[in-house]
Amino acid sequence: MDKKLMLAVAGAGKTTYIINKVCAEYKKVLIITYTDANYNNIISRLRERNDGVIPEGISVFKYFTFLYRFCYKPFLSDYVGARGINYESNKNRYAKSTNLDYYLDSGDRLYSNRISLLLDKTDAIKDVQNRIKKYFDCIVFDEVQDISGRDFSFLEEVMKIDMNMFYVGDFYQHTYNTSADGNVNTSLFDNLVKYVERFQKAGITYDDKTLIKSWRCGEPVCKYVREKLGINIYSNKGEQGGVEFVDSDDKINEIWLNPEIVKLHYQKASTFGSGHRNWGDTKGEDCYQDVCVLLNKTTMQAYKKGNLQNLAASTRNKLYVAITRAKGNVYLIEEDYAKKLER
């Protein structure tokens, strides 16, 4: 029986591994992922492999859809009567976990970050475990690094199921939290070794060999990430592409006006129009040749000091996501300077 935690680097081919290895080896597979980009990518790749349709026996869910449709509805729908999901947090600080208003908003929608807690409090976890095992012989949690807070406690309950399971992700692409409610698992991502130990204690084998080289980024980009961000990533592609800080007015204008080069911002990319994206929002995307990464004030200061590695973990991880979107070159530009030139 396979029970594995597989931590990948950016562009290492984890989706390819899931589809070509796992989905080929097992007949009834449940795949759960978090972001829209990864969900769409998995669906697209499955269809490519199977004449335009999802193979029979394979089910793909986004995480909260899985919690709501597969876990909550069969066992608690009649009792709770929820009418959907609210992805905001409960503003009622006086609600108690023993009351339904702790889990439901005024429109009877379940707060997303409390669905797994509701399953636990109502003793539905065992039913969920049995239901998963009844319909599937293998479960895959993609983007596992974003399962956090109480949802990670739920994940540990899933680990107890006697079946094949794969937890696939990139520890340093932890840019979102499925649940940040209360003081539960708040230090989960502080340390890679301790994170891995949580899985190993549940009988999950750690595979840090299969997905360690990127098929997307060239070695110069990988070397930059290793040396500047302190993240171990190597390349399968050789000496392709590179990272360049650009401060020439002419070259900045050339890059800025080039529609083929996506511009990646820390935040508020939508204010710049089409062709501009936020760093973290591009996670899971694999369609960019060259990218322009705009450095905001905090990141620019760290860059000048040679201190990018010590950025806040969430900022460093989003920067890692942005840089590793490139199949070719990465152009680093000071965002404030680019704004002045645009005027």
mmCIF file of C-alpha atoms in Angstrom:
data_model
loop_
_atom_site.group_PDB
_atom_site.id
_atom_site.type_symbol
_atom_site.label_atom_id
_atom_site.label_comp_id
_atom_site.label_asym_id
_atom_site.label_seq_id
_atom_site.Cartn_x
_atom_site.Cartn_y
_atom_site.Cartn_z
ATOM 1 C CA MET A 1 0.000 0.000 0.000
ATOM 2 C CA ASP A 2 1.307 3.456 -0.957
ATOM 3 C CA LYS A 3 1.040 6.308 1.535
ATOM 4 C CA LYS A 4 3.330 9.120 0.419
ATOM 5 C CA LEU A 5 4.050 12.792 0.973
ATOM 6 C CA MET A 6 5.691 14.055 -2.204
ATOM 7 C CA LEU A 7 7.095 17.573 -1.991
ATOM 8 C CA ALA A 8 7.935 19.004 -5.388
ATOM 9 C CA VAL A 9 9.702 22.079 -6.701
ATOM 10 C CA ALA A 10 8.083 24.519 -9.131
ATOM 11 C CA GLY A 11 7.684 22.990 -12.579
ATOM 12 C CA ALA A 12 8.768 19.495 -11.501
ATOM 13 C CA GLY A 13 5.762 17.879 -13.152
ATOM 14 C CA LYS A 14 3.560 16.973 -10.204
ATOM 15 C CA THR A 15 0.400 17.156 -12.333
ATOM 16 C CA THR A 16 2.063 14.898 -14.900
ATOM 17 C CA TYR A 17 2.994 12.503 -12.102
ATOM 18 C CA ILE A 18 -0.547 12.449 -10.738
ATOM 19 C CA ILE A 19 -2.076 11.740 -14.137
ATOM 20 C CA ASN A 20 0.532 9.478 -15.760
ATOM 21 C CA LYS A 21 1.498 7.490 -12.666
ATOM 22 C CA VAL A 22 -1.288 7.557 -10.102
ATOM 23 C CA CYS A 23 -4.290 7.643 -12.436
ATOM 24 C CA ALA A 24 -2.732 4.932 -14.594
ATOM 25 C CA GLU A 25 -1.986 2.658 -11.639
ATOM 26 C CA TYR A 26 -5.290 2.916 -9.763
ATOM 27 C CA LYS A 27 -8.810 2.525 -11.160
ATOM 28 C CA LYS A 28 -10.843 4.636 -8.715
ATOM 29 C CA VAL A 29 -9.011 7.850 -7.851
ATOM 30 C CA LEU A 30 -10.186 10.878 -5.879
ATOM 31 C CA ILE A 31 -8.129 14.001 -6.659
ATOM 32 C CA ILE A 32 -8.532 17.072 -4.462
ATOM 33 C CA THR A 33 -6.807 20.358 -5.241
ATOM 34 C CA TYR A 34 -7.155 23.933 -4.018
ATOM 35 C CA THR A 35 -6.694 26.639 -6.653
ATOM 36 C CA ASP A 36 -8.806 27.167 -9.758
ATOM 37 C CA ALA A 37 -5.640 27.096 -11.888
ATOM 38 C CA ASN A 38 -4.594 23.653 -10.697
ATOM 39 C CA TYR A 39 -8.133 22.280 -10.894
ATOM 40 C CA ASN A 40 -8.472 23.458 -14.497
ATOM 41 C CA ASN A 41 -5.013 22.140 -15.349
ATOM 42 C CA ILE A 42 -5.788 18.675 -13.980
ATOM 43 C CA ILE A 43 -9.144 18.514 -15.785
ATOM 44 C CA SER A 44 -7.515 19.626 -19.051
ATOM 45 C CA ARG A 45 -4.674 17.108 -18.784
ATOM 46 C CA LEU A 46 -7.042 14.242 -17.958
ATOM 47 C CA ARG A 47 -9.140 15.051 -21.021
ATOM 48 C CA GLU A 48 -6.060 15.264 -23.238
ATOM 49 C CA ARG A 49 -5.075 11.791 -22.116
ATOM 50 C CA ASN A 50 -8.539 10.277 -22.584
ATOM 51 C CA ASP A 51 -10.018 11.571 -25.867
ATOM 52 C CA GLY A 52 -11.614 14.671 -24.371
ATOM 53 C CA VAL A 53 -13.401 13.096 -21.405
ATOM 54 C CA ILE A 54 -12.601 12.473 -17.743
ATOM 55 C CA PRO A 55 -11.767 8.773 -17.361
ATOM 56 C CA GLU A 56 -14.406 6.690 -15.609
ATOM 57 C CA GLY A 57 -13.564 6.172 -11.953
ATOM 58 C CA ILE A 58 -11.613 9.420 -11.544
ATOM 59 C CA SER A 59 -13.202 12.302 -9.620
ATOM 60 C CA VAL A 60 -11.624 15.754 -9.286
ATOM 61 C CA PHE A 61 -12.778 18.240 -6.641
ATOM 62 C CA LYS A 62 -11.667 21.627 -5.445
ATOM 63 C CA TYR A 63 -11.058 21.356 -1.708
ATOM 64 C CA PHE A 64 -14.100 23.164 -0.343
ATOM 65 C CA THR A 65 -16.393 21.608 -2.934
ATOM 66 C CA PHE A 66 -15.158 18.231 -1.690
ATOM 67 C CA LEU A 67 -15.860 19.172 1.927
ATOM 68 C CA TYR A 68 -19.334 20.468 1.119
ATOM 69 C CA ARG A 69 -20.621 17.977 -1.455
ATOM 70 C CA PHE A 70 -18.816 14.769 -0.589
ATOM 71 C CA CYS A 71 -18.367 15.107 3.185
ATOM 72 C CA TYR A 72 -21.062 17.440 4.537
ATOM 73 C CA LYS A 73 -24.153 16.868 2.368
ATOM 74 C CA PRO A 74 -24.548 13.084 2.688
ATOM 75 C CA PHE A 75 -24.415 13.141 6.494
ATOM 76 C CA LEU A 76 -25.344 16.577 7.839
ATOM 77 C CA SER A 77 -27.522 18.292 5.230
ATOM 78 C CA ASP A 78 -30.849 17.384 6.868
ATOM 79 C CA TYR A 79 -29.618 18.415 10.312
ATOM 80 C CA VAL A 80 -27.818 21.660 9.412
ATOM 81 C CA GLY A 81 -29.718 22.798 6.310
ATOM 82 C CA ALA A 82 -26.877 24.824 4.778
ATOM 83 C CA ARG A 83 -27.431 26.485 1.393
ATOM 84 C CA GLY A 84 -23.884 26.855 0.150
ATOM 85 C CA ILE A 85 -20.498 28.172 1.257
ATOM 86 C CA ASN A 86 -19.392 31.574 2.568
ATOM 87 C CA TYR A 87 -15.658 32.080 1.980
ATOM 88 C CA GLU A 88 -15.395 34.947 4.462
ATOM 89 C CA SER A 89 -14.833 34.495 8.189
ATOM 90 C CA ASN A 90 -17.532 34.659 10.850
ATOM 91 C CA LYS A 91 -17.663 38.192 12.267
ATOM 92 C CA ASN A 92 -19.687 37.043 15.299
ATOM 93 C CA ARG A 93 -17.015 36.693 17.963
ATOM 94 C CA TYR A 94 -19.551 35.594 20.568
ATOM 95 C CA ALA A 95 -20.822 32.519 18.721
ATOM 96 C CA LYS A 96 -19.937 29.230 20.413
ATOM 97 C CA SER A 97 -18.757 26.115 18.597
ATOM 98 C CA THR A 98 -21.643 24.183 20.154
ATOM 99 C CA ASN A 99 -24.171 26.346 18.269
ATOM 100 C CA LEU A 100 -24.933 26.304 14.545
ATOM 101 C CA ASP A 101 -24.483 30.076 14.198
ATOM 102 C CA TYR A 102 -20.777 29.403 14.722
ATOM 103 C CA TYR A 103 -20.769 27.589 11.369
ATOM 104 C CA LEU A 104 -23.572 29.328 9.441
ATOM 105 C CA ASP A 105 -24.040 32.918 8.290
ATOM 106 C CA SER A 106 -27.397 34.716 8.251
ATOM 107 C CA GLY A 107 -28.114 33.235 4.815
ATOM 108 C CA ASP A 108 -27.513 29.687 6.075
ATOM 109 C CA ARG A 109 -24.222 29.334 4.224
ATOM 110 C CA LEU A 110 -21.407 27.400 5.855
ATOM 111 C CA TYR A 111 -18.238 29.323 6.660
ATOM 112 C CA SER A 112 -15.589 27.554 4.577
ATOM 113 C CA ASN A 113 -12.960 27.597 7.321
ATOM 114 C CA ARG A 114 -15.292 25.775 9.723
ATOM 115 C CA ILE A 115 -16.722 22.967 7.589
ATOM 116 C CA SER A 116 -14.075 20.464 8.678
ATOM 117 C CA LEU A 117 -14.590 21.494 12.313
ATOM 118 C CA LEU A 118 -18.344 20.910 11.949
ATOM 119 C CA LEU A 119 -17.633 17.409 10.620
ATOM 120 C CA ASP A 120 -15.497 16.768 13.686
ATOM 121 C CA LYS A 121 -17.923 18.230 16.242
ATOM 122 C CA THR A 122 -20.843 16.214 14.854
ATOM 123 C CA ASP A 123 -18.849 12.955 14.796
ATOM 124 C CA ALA A 124 -19.213 12.678 11.023
ATOM 125 C CA ILE A 125 -15.500 12.030 10.449
ATOM 126 C CA LYS A 126 -15.832 8.243 10.645
ATOM 127 C CA ASP A 127 -18.670 8.352 8.106
ATOM 128 C CA VAL A 128 -16.495 10.451 5.789
ATOM 129 C CA GLN A 129 -13.588 8.020 6.127
ATOM 130 C CA ASN A 130 -15.843 5.090 5.246
ATOM 131 C CA ARG A 131 -17.401 6.951 2.314
ATOM 132 C CA ILE A 132 -13.988 7.753 0.807
ATOM 133 C CA LYS A 133 -12.885 4.133 1.094
ATOM 134 C CA LYS A 134 -16.191 2.863 -0.324
ATOM 135 C CA TYR A 135 -15.913 4.773 -3.592
ATOM 136 C CA PHE A 136 -12.145 5.018 -4.159
ATOM 137 C CA ASP A 137 -8.997 2.937 -3.916
ATOM 138 C CA CYS A 138 -6.659 5.948 -3.981
ATOM 139 C CA ILE A 139 -6.884 9.550 -2.816
ATOM 140 C CA VAL A 140 -4.624 12.394 -3.964
ATOM 141 C CA PHE A 141 -4.366 15.744 -2.189
ATOM 142 C CA ASP A 142 -2.745 18.157 -4.629
ATOM 143 C CA GLU A 143 -1.435 21.541 -3.377
ATOM 144 C CA VAL A 144 -1.314 19.978 0.066
ATOM 145 C CA GLN A 145 0.818 22.900 1.303
ATOM 146 C CA ASP A 146 -2.288 25.104 1.370
ATOM 147 C CA ILE A 147 -4.255 22.802 3.700
ATOM 148 C CA SER A 148 -3.897 24.611 6.998
ATOM 149 C CA GLY A 149 -5.390 25.245 10.429
ATOM 150 C CA ARG A 150 -8.327 23.020 11.315
ATOM 151 C CA ASP A 151 -8.315 21.639 7.788
ATOM 152 C CA PHE A 152 -4.932 20.060 8.473
ATOM 153 C CA SER A 153 -6.454 18.349 11.509
ATOM 154 C CA PHE A 154 -9.109 16.982 9.138
ATOM 155 C CA LEU A 155 -6.320 15.864 6.799
ATOM 156 C CA GLU A 156 -4.759 13.894 9.645
ATOM 157 C CA GLU A 157 -8.060 12.040 10.027
ATOM 158 C CA VAL A 158 -7.967 11.178 6.321
ATOM 159 C CA MET A 159 -4.442 9.814 6.818
ATOM 160 C CA LYS A 160 -5.898 7.145 9.110
ATOM 161 C CA ILE A 161 -7.867 5.523 6.269
ATOM 162 C CA ASP A 162 -6.481 2.153 5.205
ATOM 163 C CA MET A 163 -6.012 2.942 1.505
ATOM 164 C CA ASN A 164 -3.505 4.292 -1.011
ATOM 165 C CA MET A 165 -2.909 8.018 -0.668
ATOM 166 C CA PHE A 166 -0.604 10.669 -2.071
ATOM 167 C CA TYR A 167 -0.067 14.162 -0.655
ATOM 168 C CA VAL A 168 1.592 16.273 -3.331
ATOM 169 C CA GLY A 169 2.713 19.888 -3.112
ATOM 170 C CA ASP A 170 5.525 22.402 -2.761
ATOM 171 C CA PHE A 171 6.191 23.534 0.811
ATOM 172 C CA TYR A 172 7.522 26.882 -0.415
ATOM 173 C CA GLN A 173 4.461 27.572 -2.530
ATOM 174 C CA HIS A 174 2.384 27.891 0.628
ATOM 175 C CA THR A 175 0.702 31.186 -0.299
ATOM 176 C CA TYR A 176 -2.882 30.548 0.815
ATOM 177 C CA ASN A 177 -4.561 29.131 3.910
ATOM 178 C CA THR A 178 -7.697 27.024 3.697
ATOM 179 C CA SER A 179 -8.306 27.792 7.359
ATOM 180 C CA ALA A 180 -6.719 30.344 9.660
ATOM 181 C CA ASP A 181 -9.442 30.147 12.289
ATOM 182 C CA GLY A 182 -8.353 30.155 15.920
ATOM 183 C CA ASN A 183 -4.977 29.022 17.238
ATOM 184 C CA VAL A 184 -4.918 25.618 15.550
ATOM 185 C CA ASN A 185 -1.768 24.490 13.713
ATOM 186 C CA THR A 186 -0.539 28.085 13.568
ATOM 187 C CA SER A 187 3.135 27.028 13.454
ATOM 188 C CA LEU A 188 2.586 24.283 10.872
ATOM 189 C CA PHE A 189 4.629 25.987 8.146
ATOM 190 C CA ASP A 190 7.382 27.442 10.319
ATOM 191 C CA ASN A 191 9.731 24.556 9.668
ATOM 192 C CA LEU A 192 9.948 22.030 6.820
ATOM 193 C CA VAL A 193 11.362 19.237 8.991
ATOM 194 C CA LYS A 194 8.576 19.512 11.553
ATOM 195 C CA TYR A 195 5.978 19.735 8.782
ATOM 196 C CA VAL A 196 7.214 16.458 7.297
ATOM 197 C CA GLU A 197 7.233 14.858 10.756
ATOM 198 C CA ARG A 198 3.485 15.466 11.096
ATOM 199 C CA PHE A 199 2.937 13.195 8.095
ATOM 200 C CA GLN A 200 5.500 10.623 9.159
ATOM 201 C CA LYS A 201 3.855 10.253 12.564
ATOM 202 C CA ALA A 202 0.686 9.259 10.695
ATOM 203 C CA GLY A 203 2.534 6.547 8.784
ATOM 204 C CA ILE A 204 3.082 8.576 5.611
ATOM 205 C CA THR A 205 6.395 8.009 3.792
ATOM 206 C CA TYR A 206 8.274 11.144 2.723
ATOM 207 C CA ASP A 207 9.477 11.120 -0.896
ATOM 208 C CA ASP A 208 11.909 13.993 -1.501
ATOM 209 C CA LYS A 209 13.566 12.458 -4.572
ATOM 210 C CA THR A 210 10.953 12.015 -7.327
ATOM 211 C CA LEU A 211 9.944 15.648 -7.965
ATOM 212 C CA ILE A 212 13.098 17.617 -7.151
ATOM 213 C CA LYS A 213 14.012 19.026 -10.591
ATOM 214 C CA SER A 214 12.107 21.587 -12.624
ATOM 215 C CA TRP A 215 11.150 20.966 -16.242
ATOM 216 C CA ARG A 216 10.045 24.608 -16.544
ATOM 217 C CA CYS A 217 12.908 26.728 -15.246
ATOM 218 C CA GLY A 218 16.457 26.696 -16.574
ATOM 219 C CA GLU A 219 19.396 26.180 -14.219
ATOM 220 C CA PRO A 220 20.314 29.923 -14.052
ATOM 221 C CA VAL A 221 16.836 30.711 -12.690
ATOM 222 C CA CYS A 222 16.989 27.752 -10.297
ATOM 223 C CA LYS A 223 20.432 28.821 -9.099
ATOM 224 C CA TYR A 224 19.127 32.334 -8.427
ATOM 225 C CA VAL A 225 16.271 30.935 -6.341
ATOM 226 C CA ARG A 226 18.669 28.697 -4.397
ATOM 227 C CA GLU A 227 21.155 31.455 -3.685
ATOM 228 C CA LYS A 228 18.798 34.390 -3.117
ATOM 229 C CA LEU A 229 15.684 32.770 -1.637
ATOM 230 C CA GLY A 230 17.269 29.753 0.030
ATOM 231 C CA ILE A 231 14.955 27.273 -1.699
ATOM 232 C CA ASN A 232 16.504 24.104 -3.129
ATOM 233 C CA ILE A 233 15.413 23.817 -6.731
ATOM 234 C CA TYR A 234 17.398 22.357 -9.628
ATOM 235 C CA SER A 235 16.710 22.135 -13.345
ATOM 236 C CA ASN A 236 16.199 19.360 -15.868
ATOM 237 C CA LYS A 237 16.667 21.858 -18.724
ATOM 238 C CA GLY A 238 20.278 22.984 -18.450
ATOM 239 C CA GLU A 239 21.581 26.518 -19.008
ATOM 240 C CA GLN A 240 18.455 28.190 -20.361
ATOM 241 C CA GLY A 241 17.152 31.615 -19.351
ATOM 242 C CA GLY A 242 18.358 33.786 -16.509
ATOM 243 C CA VAL A 243 17.472 36.474 -13.977
ATOM 244 C CA GLU A 244 18.305 40.118 -14.697
ATOM 245 C CA PHE A 245 17.658 43.275 -12.694
ATOM 246 C CA VAL A 246 16.684 45.979 -15.178
ATOM 247 C CA ASP A 247 17.203 49.681 -14.429
ATOM 248 C CA SER A 248 17.633 51.090 -17.935
ATOM 249 C CA ASP A 249 14.727 53.358 -18.940
ATOM 250 C CA ASP A 250 14.721 52.108 -22.516
ATOM 251 C CA LYS A 251 14.734 48.438 -21.562
ATOM 252 C CA ILE A 252 12.072 48.914 -18.872
ATOM 253 C CA ASN A 253 9.831 50.597 -21.443
ATOM 254 C CA GLU A 254 10.520 47.830 -23.932
ATOM 255 C CA ILE A 255 9.548 45.152 -21.402
ATOM 256 C CA TRP A 256 6.570 47.152 -20.100
ATOM 257 C CA LEU A 257 5.121 47.562 -23.582
ATOM 258 C CA ASN A 258 5.749 43.976 -24.666
ATOM 259 C CA PRO A 259 2.412 42.094 -24.453
ATOM 260 C CA GLU A 260 4.263 38.773 -24.625
ATOM 261 C CA ILE A 261 5.885 39.398 -21.226
ATOM 262 C CA VAL A 262 3.498 39.078 -18.282
ATOM 263 C CA LYS A 263 3.979 41.623 -15.480
ATOM 264 C CA LEU A 264 3.756 40.154 -11.992
ATOM 265 C CA HIS A 265 3.007 42.358 -8.978
ATOM 266 C CA TYR A 266 2.917 41.659 -5.259
ATOM 267 C CA GLN A 267 -0.671 42.962 -5.156
ATOM 268 C CA LYS A 268 -3.243 45.183 -6.923
ATOM 269 C CA ALA A 269 -2.218 44.011 -10.388
ATOM 270 C CA SER A 270 -5.735 44.622 -11.705
ATOM 271 C CA THR A 271 -5.198 48.392 -11.434
ATOM 272 C CA PHE A 272 -2.628 48.118 -14.245
ATOM 273 C CA GLY A 273 -4.937 46.402 -16.728
ATOM 274 C CA SER A 274 -4.549 43.272 -18.818
ATOM 275 C CA GLY A 275 -1.218 41.495 -18.873
ATOM 276 C CA HIS A 276 -0.651 42.179 -15.168
ATOM 277 C CA ARG A 277 -1.082 39.524 -12.466
ATOM 278 C CA ASN A 278 -0.445 39.177 -8.749
ATOM 279 C CA TRP A 279 2.492 36.951 -7.777
ATOM 280 C CA GLY A 280 0.507 34.393 -5.805
ATOM 281 C CA ASP A 281 -2.362 34.185 -8.284
ATOM 282 C CA THR A 282 -0.164 32.597 -10.948
ATOM 283 C CA LYS A 283 0.535 29.502 -8.872
ATOM 284 C CA GLY A 284 -0.125 26.385 -10.916
ATOM 285 C CA GLU A 285 0.198 28.226 -14.246
ATOM 286 C CA ASP A 286 2.695 27.009 -16.833
ATOM 287 C CA CYS A 287 2.185 29.234 -19.862
ATOM 288 C CA TYR A 288 4.828 31.979 -19.623
ATOM 289 C CA GLN A 289 8.099 32.176 -21.534
ATOM 290 C CA ASP A 290 9.599 35.369 -20.070
ATOM 291 C CA VAL A 291 8.218 37.150 -17.010
ATOM 292 C CA CYS A 292 8.679 40.586 -15.492
ATOM 293 C CA VAL A 293 8.578 40.582 -11.695
ATOM 294 C CA LEU A 294 7.837 43.997 -10.184
ATOM 295 C CA LEU A 295 9.496 44.496 -6.796
ATOM 296 C CA ASN A 296 7.442 46.506 -4.302
ATOM 297 C CA LYS A 297 9.098 48.723 -1.660
ATOM 298 C CA THR A 298 9.666 45.990 0.922
ATOM 299 C CA THR A 299 11.026 43.509 -1.586
ATOM 300 C CA MET A 300 13.160 46.162 -3.294
ATOM 301 C CA GLN A 301 14.791 47.068 0.013
ATOM 302 C CA ALA A 302 15.524 43.402 0.683
ATOM 303 C CA TYR A 303 16.921 43.015 -2.833
ATOM 304 C CA LYS A 304 19.320 45.949 -2.374
ATOM 305 C CA LYS A 305 20.545 44.478 0.921
ATOM 306 C CA GLY A 306 20.928 40.998 -0.577
ATOM 307 C CA ASN A 307 18.379 39.840 1.955
ATOM 308 C CA LEU A 308 15.508 38.322 -0.050
ATOM 309 C CA GLN A 309 15.845 35.058 1.853
ATOM 310 C CA ASN A 310 14.746 36.771 5.065
ATOM 311 C CA LEU A 311 11.541 38.294 3.721
ATOM 312 C CA ALA A 312 8.382 37.307 5.559
ATOM 313 C CA ALA A 313 7.675 33.692 4.580
ATOM 314 C CA SER A 314 4.426 34.553 2.792
ATOM 315 C CA THR A 315 6.171 37.267 0.715
ATOM 316 C CA ARG A 316 9.186 35.080 -0.083
ATOM 317 C CA ASN A 317 6.910 32.225 -1.150
ATOM 318 C CA LYS A 318 4.888 34.456 -3.482
ATOM 319 C CA LEU A 319 8.111 35.832 -4.978
ATOM 320 C CA TYR A 320 9.278 32.246 -5.507
ATOM 321 C CA VAL A 321 6.016 31.489 -7.308
ATOM 322 C CA ALA A 322 6.443 34.568 -9.525
ATOM 323 C CA ILE A 323 10.066 33.922 -10.489
ATOM 324 C CA THR A 324 9.470 30.245 -11.231
ATOM 325 C CA ARG A 325 6.670 30.898 -13.734
ATOM 326 C CA ALA A 326 9.350 31.586 -16.346
ATOM 327 C CA LYS A 327 10.413 29.026 -18.922
ATOM 328 C CA GLY A 328 12.944 31.576 -20.138
ATOM 329 C CA ASN A 329 14.094 34.880 -18.653
ATOM 330 C CA VAL A 330 13.063 36.732 -15.509
ATOM 331 C CA TYR A 331 13.289 40.532 -15.482
ATOM 332 C CA LEU A 332 13.279 42.172 -12.048
ATOM 333 C CA ILE A 333 12.129 45.797 -12.062
ATOM 334 C CA GLU A 334 11.479 48.260 -9.246
ATOM 335 C CA GLU A 335 7.721 48.785 -9.316
ATOM 336 C CA ASP A 336 7.784 52.448 -8.216
ATOM 337 C CA TYR A 337 10.338 53.290 -10.908
ATOM 338 C CA ALA A 338 8.256 51.586 -13.595
ATOM 339 C CA LYS A 339 5.196 53.551 -12.455
ATOM 340 C CA LYS A 340 7.072 56.840 -12.874
ATOM 341 C CA LEU A 341 8.128 55.933 -16.398
ATOM 342 C CA GLU A 342 4.568 54.940 -17.276
ATOM 343 C CA ARG A 343 3.381 58.461 -16.452
#
